[in-house]
Short mmCIF file of C-alpha atoms and ligand atoms in Angstrom, two decimals:
data_model
loop_
_atom_site.label_atom_id
_atom_site.label_comp_id
_atom_site.label_asym_id
_atom_site.label_seq_id
_atom_site.Cartn_x
_atom_site.Cartn_y
_atom_site.Cartn_z
CA UNK A 1 0.00 0.00 0.00
CA UNK A 2 2.74 2.48 1.08
CA UNK A 3 4.87 1.67 -1.97
CA UNK A 4 2.09 2.67 -4.34
CA UNK A 5 2.22 6.16 -2.79
CA UNK A 6 5.94 6.58 -2.86
CA UNK A 7 6.79 6.67 -6.57
CA UNK A 8 4.05 9.09 -7.71
CA UNK A 9 4.74 11.35 -4.73
CA UNK A 10 8.42 11.50 -5.56
CA UNK A 11 7.57 12.23 -9.19
CA UNK A 12 5.23 15.06 -8.23
CA UNK A 13 7.84 16.60 -5.92
CA UNK A 14 10.44 16.36 -8.66
CA UNK A 15 8.23 18.07 -11.28
CA UNK A 16 7.23 20.84 -8.86
CA UNK A 17 10.87 21.43 -7.91
CA UNK A 18 11.82 21.60 -11.59
CA UNK A 19 9.06 24.10 -12.28
CA UNK A 20 10.10 26.29 -9.34
CA UNK A 21 13.76 26.12 -10.35
CA UNK A 22 13.06 27.14 -13.93
CA UNK A 23 10.91 30.02 -12.68
CA UNK A 24 13.62 31.25 -10.30
CA UNK A 25 16.18 31.01 -13.10
CA UNK A 26 14.13 33.38 -15.21
CA UNK A 27 13.45 36.12 -12.72
CA UNK A 28 16.22 38.25 -14.28
CA UNK A 29 15.11 39.27 -17.73
CA UNK A 30 17.74 39.20 -20.47
CA UNK A 31 17.52 42.97 -20.85
CA UNK A 32 18.46 43.70 -17.26
CA UNK A 33 21.32 41.27 -17.61
CA UNK A 34 22.71 43.22 -20.50
CA UNK A 35 22.85 46.45 -18.50
CA UNK A 36 24.65 45.04 -15.51
CA UNK A 37 28.28 44.43 -16.27
CA UNK A 38 28.53 40.87 -15.05
CA UNK A 39 32.18 39.89 -15.26
CA UNK A 40 32.48 37.05 -17.76
CA UNK A 41 33.54 34.01 -15.79
CA UNK A 42 35.07 32.37 -18.84
CA UNK A 43 38.01 34.80 -18.83
CA UNK A 44 40.00 34.00 -15.72
CA UNK A 45 42.49 36.65 -14.68
CA UNK A 46 45.88 35.01 -14.78
CA UNK A 47 47.91 35.54 -11.62
CA UNK A 48 51.04 36.00 -13.70
CA UNK A 49 51.02 39.34 -15.55
CA UNK A 50 50.65 38.64 -19.25
CA UNK A 51 53.26 40.63 -21.14
CA UNK A 52 52.15 39.33 -24.52
CA UNK A 53 48.79 41.15 -24.77
CA UNK A 54 49.55 44.36 -26.61
CA UNK A 55 47.37 47.43 -26.48
CA UNK A 56 45.17 46.95 -29.52
CA UNK A 57 46.52 49.59 -31.80
CA UNK A 58 44.07 49.74 -34.67
CA UNK A 59 46.06 49.82 -37.88
CA UNK A 60 44.34 50.32 -41.16
CA UNK A 61 44.44 47.37 -43.52
CA UNK A 62 44.96 48.91 -46.92
CA UNK A 63 42.27 48.35 -49.50
CA UNK A 64 44.11 46.88 -52.52
CA UNK A 65 44.63 49.70 -55.03
CA UNK A 66 44.60 47.16 -57.86
CA UNK A 67 40.88 46.61 -57.27
CA UNK A 68 40.21 50.16 -58.38
CA UNK A 69 39.91 49.18 -62.05
CA UNK A 70 37.34 46.52 -61.09
CA UNK A 71 35.47 49.07 -59.00
CA UNK A 72 35.20 51.76 -61.67
CA UNK A 73 32.54 50.04 -63.88
CA UNK A 74 30.63 49.01 -60.73
CA UNK A 75 30.62 52.62 -59.58
CA UNK A 76 29.65 53.97 -63.00
CA UNK A 77 26.72 51.56 -63.27
CA UNK A 78 25.39 51.72 -59.70
CA UNK A 79 26.42 55.01 -58.16
CA UNK A 80 27.34 57.64 -60.74
CA UNK A 81 23.74 58.55 -61.58
CA UNK A 82 23.53 60.25 -58.17
CA UNK A 83 27.15 60.83 -57.14
CA UNK A 84 28.58 61.76 -60.57
CA UNK A 85 31.08 59.90 -62.75
CA UNK A 86 34.03 61.04 -60.63
CA UNK A 87 32.12 60.90 -57.31
CA UNK A 88 32.19 64.70 -57.21
CA UNK A 89 28.49 64.82 -56.29
CA UNK A 90 25.33 65.94 -58.11
CA UNK A 91 22.07 67.42 -56.93
CA UNK A 92 20.92 63.83 -56.28
CA UNK A 93 23.83 62.73 -54.07
CA UNK A 94 26.77 64.23 -52.13
CA UNK A 95 30.45 64.41 -53.06
CA UNK A 96 32.37 61.29 -52.01
CA UNK A 97 35.92 62.40 -52.82
CA UNK A 98 38.18 62.45 -49.76
CA UNK A 99 35.64 60.83 -47.40
CA UNK A 100 37.90 57.81 -46.87
CA UNK A 101 37.58 54.05 -47.13
CA UNK A 102 35.65 53.55 -43.87
CA UNK A 103 32.78 55.80 -44.97
CA UNK A 104 32.36 54.23 -48.41
CA UNK A 105 32.72 50.72 -46.99
CA UNK A 106 30.10 51.37 -44.29
CA UNK A 107 27.46 52.68 -46.70
CA UNK A 108 28.03 49.95 -49.29
CA UNK A 109 28.53 46.98 -46.93
CA UNK A 110 25.36 47.75 -44.94
CA UNK A 111 23.33 47.90 -48.15
CA UNK A 112 22.45 51.58 -47.55
CA UNK A 113 23.93 52.32 -50.98
CA UNK A 114 22.85 52.35 -53.73
CA UNK A 115 20.00 54.38 -52.29
CA UNK A 116 16.53 53.12 -53.18
CA UNK A 117 14.38 55.99 -51.92
CA UNK A 118 16.17 59.34 -52.03
CA UNK A 119 14.97 61.68 -49.30
CA UNK A 120 14.29 59.29 -46.42
CA UNK A 121 16.94 58.17 -43.95
CA UNK A 122 19.02 55.47 -45.61
CA UNK A 123 18.43 52.04 -44.08
CA UNK A 124 20.19 48.70 -44.03
CA UNK A 125 19.20 46.59 -47.06
CA UNK A 126 20.34 43.33 -48.64
CA UNK A 127 23.80 43.99 -50.07
CA UNK A 128 24.07 43.97 -53.86
CA UNK A 129 27.77 43.23 -54.10
CA UNK A 130 30.20 40.49 -53.08
CA UNK A 131 32.82 41.50 -50.50
CA UNK A 132 35.43 41.81 -53.26
CA UNK A 133 33.11 44.03 -55.30
CA UNK A 134 32.47 46.19 -52.23
CA UNK A 135 36.19 46.64 -51.66
CA UNK A 136 36.63 47.37 -55.37
CA UNK A 137 34.14 50.23 -55.15
CA UNK A 138 35.89 51.49 -52.01
CA UNK A 139 39.21 51.24 -53.82
CA UNK A 140 37.90 53.19 -56.82
CA UNK A 141 36.38 55.99 -54.76
CA UNK A 142 39.46 56.38 -52.54
CA UNK A 143 41.66 56.46 -55.67
CA UNK A 144 39.87 59.70 -56.66
CA UNK A 145 41.15 61.61 -53.65
CA UNK A 146 42.95 60.98 -50.36
CA UNK A 147 41.60 61.72 -46.86
CA UNK A 148 39.22 60.36 -44.27
CA UNK A 149 39.57 57.38 -41.96
CA UNK A 150 40.53 53.97 -43.34
CA UNK A 151 38.65 50.76 -42.55
CA UNK A 152 39.42 50.10 -38.85
CA UNK A 153 41.17 46.86 -37.94
CA UNK A 154 40.01 45.25 -34.69
CA UNK A 155 41.61 42.99 -32.12
CA UNK A 156 38.66 41.47 -30.25
CA UNK A 157 40.81 39.00 -28.27
CA UNK A 158 42.38 41.91 -26.40
CA UNK A 159 39.10 43.81 -25.92
CA UNK A 160 37.87 44.90 -22.47
CA UNK A 161 34.10 44.39 -22.45
CA UNK A 162 33.65 46.23 -19.16
CA UNK A 163 35.27 49.40 -20.52
CA UNK A 164 33.21 48.91 -23.68
CA UNK A 165 30.06 48.83 -21.55
CA UNK A 166 31.07 52.10 -19.83
CA UNK A 167 32.03 53.84 -23.07
CA UNK A 168 28.84 52.65 -24.77
CA UNK A 169 26.76 53.94 -21.87
CA UNK A 170 28.43 57.35 -22.07
CA UNK A 171 28.57 57.83 -25.84
CA UNK A 172 26.02 55.64 -27.58
CA UNK A 173 23.19 54.64 -25.23
CA UNK A 174 21.62 58.11 -25.44
CA UNK A 175 20.52 57.30 -28.97
CA UNK A 176 20.79 53.53 -29.38
CA UNK A 177 19.62 52.60 -25.82
CA UNK A 178 21.90 50.64 -23.47
CA UNK A 179 20.62 47.34 -24.89
CA UNK A 180 21.30 48.45 -28.48
CA UNK A 181 17.68 48.14 -29.64
CA UNK A 182 17.68 51.64 -31.12
CA UNK A 183 15.23 54.50 -30.63
CA UNK A 184 13.46 57.35 -32.38
CA UNK A 185 15.27 60.70 -32.59
CA UNK A 186 13.94 64.18 -33.34
CA UNK A 187 12.69 65.13 -36.83
CA UNK A 188 11.49 61.61 -37.75
CA UNK A 189 15.08 60.35 -37.71
CA UNK A 190 15.91 57.20 -35.78
CA UNK A 191 18.92 55.45 -34.33
CA UNK A 192 18.70 51.90 -35.72
CA UNK A 193 19.07 48.67 -33.78
CA UNK A 194 22.67 47.50 -33.53
CA UNK A 195 21.89 43.80 -33.72
CA UNK A 196 22.78 43.42 -37.40
CA UNK A 197 26.00 45.39 -37.62
CA UNK A 198 29.25 43.47 -38.08
CA UNK A 199 32.25 44.34 -35.86
CA UNK A 200 33.89 46.31 -38.70
CA UNK A 201 30.67 48.18 -39.45
CA UNK A 202 30.32 49.16 -35.77
CA UNK A 203 33.85 50.59 -35.77
CA UNK A 204 33.23 52.33 -39.09
CA UNK A 205 30.02 53.93 -37.79
CA UNK A 206 31.89 55.23 -34.72
CA UNK A 207 34.74 56.70 -36.77
CA UNK A 208 32.66 58.15 -39.63
CA UNK A 209 29.31 59.15 -38.10
CA UNK A 210 26.80 58.13 -40.78
CA UNK A 211 23.76 60.36 -41.38
CA UNK A 212 22.55 61.92 -38.13
CA UNK A 213 25.04 60.07 -35.97
CA UNK A 214 27.96 62.14 -34.64
CA UNK A 215 31.49 61.19 -35.65
CA UNK A 216 33.75 60.06 -32.79
CA UNK A 217 37.38 60.87 -33.64
CA UNK A 218 40.47 59.51 -31.84
CA UNK A 219 40.37 62.56 -29.53
CA UNK A 220 37.02 61.43 -28.08
CA UNK A 221 37.36 57.65 -28.28
CA UNK A 222 40.77 56.01 -28.54
CA UNK A 223 41.33 53.01 -30.80
CA UNK A 224 41.19 50.88 -27.64
CA UNK A 225 37.80 52.38 -26.70
CA UNK A 226 36.47 51.59 -30.18
CA UNK A 227 37.75 48.04 -29.91
CA UNK A 228 36.11 47.67 -26.46
CA UNK A 229 32.78 49.14 -27.60
CA UNK A 230 32.70 46.71 -30.52
CA UNK A 231 33.22 43.88 -28.03
CA UNK A 232 30.32 45.13 -25.90
CA UNK A 233 27.95 45.49 -28.89
CA UNK A 234 28.88 42.00 -30.08
CA UNK A 235 28.02 40.77 -26.58
CA UNK A 236 24.61 42.49 -26.84
CA UNK A 237 24.06 40.66 -30.11
CA UNK A 238 24.78 37.30 -28.42
CA UNK A 239 23.94 37.68 -24.70
CA UNK A 240 24.90 34.80 -22.45
CA UNK A 241 21.99 32.40 -21.98
CA UNK A 242 20.49 33.17 -18.54
CA UNK A 243 19.83 29.46 -17.98
CA UNK A 244 16.69 27.52 -17.13
CA UNK A 245 14.71 25.26 -19.41
CA UNK A 246 14.95 26.15 -23.09
CA UNK A 247 11.26 26.32 -24.11
CA UNK A 248 12.38 27.92 -27.37
CA UNK A 249 13.42 31.14 -25.52
CA UNK A 250 9.87 32.46 -25.61
CA UNK A 251 10.80 34.87 -22.81
CA UNK A 252 11.07 35.09 -19.04
CA UNK A 253 7.39 35.87 -18.33
CA UNK A 254 6.04 33.11 -20.52
CA UNK A 255 8.45 30.53 -19.15
CA UNK A 256 7.73 31.50 -15.54
CA UNK A 257 4.01 31.45 -16.30
CA UNK A 258 4.32 27.97 -17.75
CA UNK A 259 6.23 26.81 -14.68
CA UNK A 260 3.45 28.09 -12.39
CA UNK A 261 0.62 26.61 -14.44
CA UNK A 262 2.28 23.21 -14.77
CA UNK A 263 3.53 23.23 -11.17
CA UNK A 264 0.14 24.28 -9.75
CA UNK A 265 -1.66 21.84 -11.99
CA UNK A 266 0.48 19.00 -10.74
CA UNK A 267 -0.04 20.10 -7.11
CA UNK A 268 -3.81 20.20 -7.52
CA UNK A 269 -3.83 16.78 -9.16
CA UNK A 270 -1.66 15.45 -6.34
CA UNK A 271 -3.95 16.89 -3.66
CA UNK A 272 -6.99 15.49 -5.45
CA UNK A 273 -5.37 12.07 -5.73
CA UNK A 274 -4.34 12.07 -2.05
CA UNK A 275 -7.92 13.02 -1.15
CA UNK A 276 -9.26 10.05 -3.11
CA UNK A 277 -6.75 7.75 -1.43
CA UNK A 278 -7.69 9.05 2.00
CA UNK A 279 -11.36 8.50 1.22
CA UNK A 280 -10.65 4.95 0.07
CA UNK A 281 -8.62 3.91 3.13
CA UNK A 282 -10.95 5.31 5.82
C1 HEC B 1 19.48 57.21 -55.97
C2 HEC B 1 20.66 58.03 -55.73
C3 HEC B 1 21.89 57.34 -55.15
C4 HEC B 1 22.56 56.22 -55.63
C5 HEC B 1 22.22 55.37 -56.84
C6 HEC B 1 23.69 56.04 -54.75
N1 HEC B 1 23.69 57.01 -53.78
FE1 HEC B 1 25.07 57.20 -52.30
N2 HEC B 1 23.97 58.73 -51.48
C7 HEC B 1 22.82 59.28 -52.03
C8 HEC B 1 22.28 60.26 -51.10
C9 HEC B 1 21.03 61.10 -51.33
C10 HEC B 1 23.13 60.26 -49.98
C11 HEC B 1 22.96 61.05 -48.67
C12 HEC B 1 22.13 60.12 -47.79
C13 HEC B 1 22.12 60.42 -46.34
O1 HEC B 1 22.91 61.23 -45.88
O2 HEC B 1 21.29 59.77 -45.64
C14 HEC B 1 24.18 59.30 -50.25
C15 HEC B 1 25.24 59.04 -49.38
C16 HEC B 1 26.31 58.25 -49.70
C17 HEC B 1 27.49 58.10 -48.89
C18 HEC B 1 27.74 58.81 -47.54
C19 HEC B 1 28.25 60.19 -47.85
C20 HEC B 1 28.58 60.96 -46.61
O3 HEC B 1 28.77 62.17 -46.72
O4 HEC B 1 28.63 60.37 -45.52
C21 HEC B 1 28.31 57.23 -49.52
C22 HEC B 1 29.69 56.79 -49.08
C23 HEC B 1 27.65 56.81 -50.73
N3 HEC B 1 26.43 57.44 -50.82
C24 HEC B 1 28.17 55.92 -51.65
C25 HEC B 1 27.44 55.40 -52.72
C26 HEC B 1 27.90 54.31 -53.56
C27 HEC B 1 29.26 53.67 -53.45
C28 HEC B 1 26.91 54.03 -54.44
C29 HEC B 1 26.86 52.94 -55.46
C30 HEC B 1 27.05 51.59 -54.98
C31 HEC B 1 25.81 54.96 -54.17
N4 HEC B 1 26.18 55.77 -53.12
C32 HEC B 1 24.63 55.02 -54.88
C33 HEC B 1 22.27 58.95 -53.25
C34 HEC B 1 22.61 57.82 -54.00
C1 HEC B 2 22.93 61.36 -31.68
C2 HEC B 2 22.51 59.99 -31.74
C3 HEC B 2 23.55 58.89 -31.92
C4 HEC B 2 24.61 58.59 -31.12
C5 HEC B 2 25.09 59.33 -29.87
C6 HEC B 2 25.21 57.40 -31.68
N1 HEC B 2 24.53 57.02 -32.79
FE1 HEC B 2 24.92 55.36 -33.94
N2 HEC B 2 23.47 55.92 -35.26
C7 HEC B 2 22.66 57.03 -35.11
C8 HEC B 2 21.87 57.17 -36.32
C9 HEC B 2 20.84 58.26 -36.59
C10 HEC B 2 22.22 56.12 -37.19
C11 HEC B 2 21.68 55.84 -38.60
C12 HEC B 2 22.49 56.60 -39.61
C13 HEC B 2 21.90 56.52 -40.99
O1 HEC B 2 21.77 55.42 -41.51
O2 HEC B 2 21.55 57.58 -41.55
C14 HEC B 2 23.24 55.34 -36.48
C15 HEC B 2 23.81 54.18 -36.98
C16 HEC B 2 24.68 53.38 -36.28
C17 HEC B 2 25.16 52.09 -36.72
C18 HEC B 2 24.77 51.36 -37.99
C19 HEC B 2 23.77 50.28 -37.65
C20 HEC B 2 23.41 49.41 -38.84
O3 HEC B 2 23.04 48.27 -38.60
O4 HEC B 2 23.52 49.81 -39.97
C21 HEC B 2 26.01 51.63 -35.75
C22 HEC B 2 26.74 50.31 -35.74
C23 HEC B 2 26.06 52.64 -34.70
N3 HEC B 2 25.24 53.68 -35.05
C24 HEC B 2 26.81 52.55 -33.56
C25 HEC B 2 26.97 53.57 -32.62
C26 HEC B 2 27.91 53.55 -31.53
C27 HEC B 2 28.81 52.38 -31.21
C28 HEC B 2 27.79 54.74 -30.87
C29 HEC B 2 28.61 55.24 -29.69
C30 HEC B 2 30.03 55.34 -29.87
C31 HEC B 2 26.75 55.51 -31.54
N4 HEC B 2 26.29 54.77 -32.60
C32 HEC B 2 26.31 56.76 -31.13
C33 HEC B 2 22.60 57.87 -34.02
C34 HEC B 2 23.51 57.90 -32.99
#
């Protein structure tokens, strides 16, 4: 008689405990997690000072000049109608001469250019060109005149995410929000979400200030700061899993709700069953 009780009771207790655990694990929403700078446990601080980690100086990888001849016909066919044959600008698009590789690369690699709807704020679109074609266009435009920042090189292994968090909070969160989701600005402009930008594009945006975004030069943010901010934004794009049962990551509220419903349901069933048993034995 006793043994028939034991197994189901243990099962019920187990399920309820699981439900409670998964609920407790989801009390901290992912958003709040992103704002608190939890030190990443996976990077242990070595007790011996590491001499080999250099300050990430951000050199500029040169865009191959030889690609310029490949880029010219691409530019003529896709860009010159607005920017002019020699990128000098027309009444449909601004001058591009002397803007630098980072600016051209940012606008082309994010699909903002060629522009589909002149007038509105340019948005990220599917990219028309292969990476080599993009660099060819960059090479052609920069061959027309020197100046402007080059495409930043990054060293994410040496990046300090905590400093990136601080720098992002100070310089970027005002427009893009501390979680990087983006926000509306004045005059129907908006700061886009940062979840789609590649590390290079993030650094390019910082150094060149596309559209309504301010440009952050080396006097405001050092190359190390840029490298650290990129690390922080990449972390926002792939936040650490807060744990608990998977449930397809439908969200903390839904998962907690499910835990309560299932847990309560099981408890009620158990109480009901115990009641029946009690009735049967007396
Ligand atoms: C339909 C017209 C049009 C076409 C085609 C076009 N652009 Fe543009 N481009 C614009 C306009 C307008 C702007 C200004 C947009 C803004 O500031 O939001 C712009 C801005 C840019 C900028 C940023 C300039 C700056 O001052 O920051 C770059 C770089 C650029 N275009 C490159 C290109 C390249 C490369 C192509 C071809 C692949 C191209 N564009 C095709 C109209 C065009
Ligand atoms: C004054 C508001 C403002 C601030 C401050 C600002 N941004 Fe922006 N950001 C913008 C706007 C507006 C755009 C869109 C530009 C466009 O396409 O015309 C943008 C675009 C971007 C993009 C391109 C996103 C994409 O997917 O194409 C990145 C990346 C970015 N910002 C990163 C940053 C970082 C990092 C900082 C801090 C160092 C920062 N921004 C600070 C307003 C801002």
